[in-house]
Steps between C-alpha positions, in 0.01 A plus 500: 500500500807488728557576864788750517454876512549666164823675601664162564511455121703821455731498804689173445782626277489864609821473705722308258750787483484518120349782293131431426561477125771238555270291720226528239735390220625204706167371623280569196737321262549220750124440513491485121804271471347264758185484283683415175287295264746212483854417608746697292238746375629851436283729710440857384401783735400853397485794742280764338447838669212728405378837613128581471333840503180653369234267366735199501549543873129551564414187302756295691383624841144406406597157368711423807235616746748717688240761605351239734817525712542875522271553799708249699834662419523688835490175701728297269811692614659494154842652442544814295501549215196303386236561236187515719533874567500576126287215370234734354755744359539391141807724456692315773673201340438150630797263468448136404749217466414183307716190550425246228655154478497258207582131452367429847208295626303800624295462818398146410258276685146542625498849661259377768751237619746601777792332321445685171762750392236771507424433865868474595591817313225737612318361804743298711795626700801295606397199291820296472361265237792562265746371754315170533367450148749658261874473431726769361272792582599835642216563740384271777341707774196639320589861586631616161158626397530787748753673275222611265264670745785652703603698190150645460419833662156360584615140560281375213565267208313312226599162358390380157595150390447284196544142621335157528250389759509182707380298199761645263248721317589861401409757764530877539478647848522852641510600864580817691644529851548779752714405800423772756538521875217375716267784587159606622255665261132581540496329838632168362842336518686400184810288437630734230478235225310640204405301190394589145306212348167320494321496836382143564394555860167377632244772410339444838824599671572159649864385520813689396536718195615314189648689204615305196701622201330608181527225240542463123316762292414711805864488615631586152261797473596637842870452422462707185335784694784496751762521225645150511669368187266266314574128516400247238353157586844336515686801636542360849644714777417750771492879500505701821396865512638715783265795549659833600846354441783651704803368310682640198577303184874580517523363854320181397741452209799535730345253744450249218864533396632480857321179596403307185809526278589126536167391350497775237852415383411130500229586244224371729326831567386794290414826676376828359439823693276766344484848654201737507612653168483160330877456473591132527838402646659158534736419788867507400692364800824454301502876437516564875868528613392428859340169399754379243751354752223292659380388157852391407532319834170321430623370165819383672287315758287316244802415285415716199816709540840340571692617810857627464612450860614862527194724482225250412424196716266202517451313828286186495372377836549143617192285541346465844342162577500429125306822435644764263518849649594732214788715382645849533655736250719798598622804311767746618351850511670782314482870581400778262692815416370659822668225705158359591362150464235464229261331745336675800695488823253261663552250215881494502603141585131399486372174354180483291300205636307320224289182494257332259262792421812700397415802710778655708388426856754740652837664447644314797788638708555404863871591523738792474630596157834336413769555235458471209132589507274267306146443374361150513202279421389175659262278303327238713458150360149378432554224759480754784260752349215413736734525798628842395143616443410386851786717633346814353273734702174632346693772314727231342798733555755271672579146610447491874655223707244567774197471272233295676429291193857368497460329835453126483580207727835425334620858450597403143325789323657762723841333465479516119420872502787552744739317265386718212550829687832393650614365164425832332706690756788251491510492119509881481796516740686228310457682171606832650817342640607382154358778284711742305446859613259697282642744246562827686289805419646817360689659666679225692539551872879455464508806277353702781762356736776598260372856485502514877854364520613747234430785739792392723828684443826312542860613463631457151845409628649451841608835637325699225328818614135486592247767415290630215747381242528144628382234259217260588561125493154333508480129568326269259295207646347222293348160571671188373209293639193692608340422836296181496346271759580129491352212697695367798288218639182663624676837516621755244843657454578816304813513285651781292832591339605852407817680393627854561765691311616849432364656187746461214489862391624630837862601551546304820714197581338382821290608793408366837133397506258356748216253452193396694258228388173436683193286449210649700164331547205702365179472700183701429707734284745576784872413504586266788818335627750359253567128479862383517709495182814312404719717273801388298707757310796508264636792705628489857233644727574677828244607755432872485553647849319824412174355365339197661415215264727627221826351369782678317698379201726628225337561164744526212489456127359149530143437608426348840250218514266428792316169540218517754295225657235548769418269786191281455175685565128435517346468149213728607738792556566773245863612498693768314865487389676838559867552395659835596839627376673833568852645490687559825590864547866552574603701804800731505 
């Protein structure tokens, strides 16, 4: 019945860094998609939350046999909250979560055989059979099952499946599992693995304990008592019940949208989330402003949307050793009226990594944010799907160049993943260097600069008296070509052109002004040293002896134009273009 301690089944994905509901949404749907009935089948998954109290709770506790575990609760070291303390209190609600999939094979095969899906799903740990036997699947380590029990307050689940046995005949099976820590109870040692099923052990006590799933009519009857949705003879699929569920329906829905939007929008997956009040909600990823740029980038990558070469880009990767790698799509990010990007900070300039199952593996970003900020999507070609899958850790949350399963005698697999990751980074930088800047938010930053400059007082005419009655002559600054980065070999160069003039409604012929233009490097939110700039102007510039780094010039009725070009800099740097203009105060 397995050799690992029970807690091994719940600990595997506990440190993935994602919220539990997101991990559940990723892994549960992945298990169902991997079990699709046939290639191209549209899998459906329902997450149904229920809350039991009163007689309904008492009936469930009796049917599930939970009272048999209560006396062991002190030595199981369960986290709080959990339902054992209030199991006999019918007023205290017990939360359940049913995860039902349809158009799948169910847990097919002879349940007594080690290579059956039943055995792989509930009894084995770390079974990498998918990696060796199946193509285009999401999972491959055999750890995804742990996501169910880890979201149970008492680490317990039930699985009910309508499927076909090893001979292809219809079969219903039901099995319950508790994956607890190893412990000592009543003077005996236990592994922590607890089963709900038919005890087939030797009555004389010889050999190990054998518990098999309930079958057919007995399984269907038990499933009904536990509250599972009824399945007809041809209604193949698997339902998992998480007892004492610790996740909320809203969080599951968000997790589904975050990670499964490529498959949902490709019309290859239906998902429904039902809360404890019976309200059913469908995922609507296109209604999420924080997901929409990645969705648009995905359609650019797969060729559904045409690129415009300014804000929308498509970058196909060259073949490697006659193997297709995939393609990227990029979308320039806009800011909202609060001058904030519509995506979370950690996803600015991130790339959604997608392969055959059409789950987002990660929002990948291993570089500093550049200008203009973008959202992207990389869609791996089917030719390298097995290689990309081998690069994923058990949590399937990144493509790792150091993954053990990538290592082979030739180094080819690792090299292909390296080309993909480097190609993503290179393509992003290329698109950023040619992209048009995003539309500015309201208010524009230049407006703020104008207001600041308007606070300076300048003489209205040479020799005119100064004081409370003196007129102000604010300087107007505007961009002719907004700052943009362009490629210069393997480096970047920032260019910008701006003009300054006196405001037309001021009674002033000319003033003496000074200018300073800098291009500081921004690192970890701090302003660093400025990179060198080459500045050409339509006015004659003279070094200002009173303020270091400034130059003076005459500003009359005609505007003065400044063309600026930075030295080449590292493409991983983030730089800021800062023009400063002020009038020179006259001395008497």
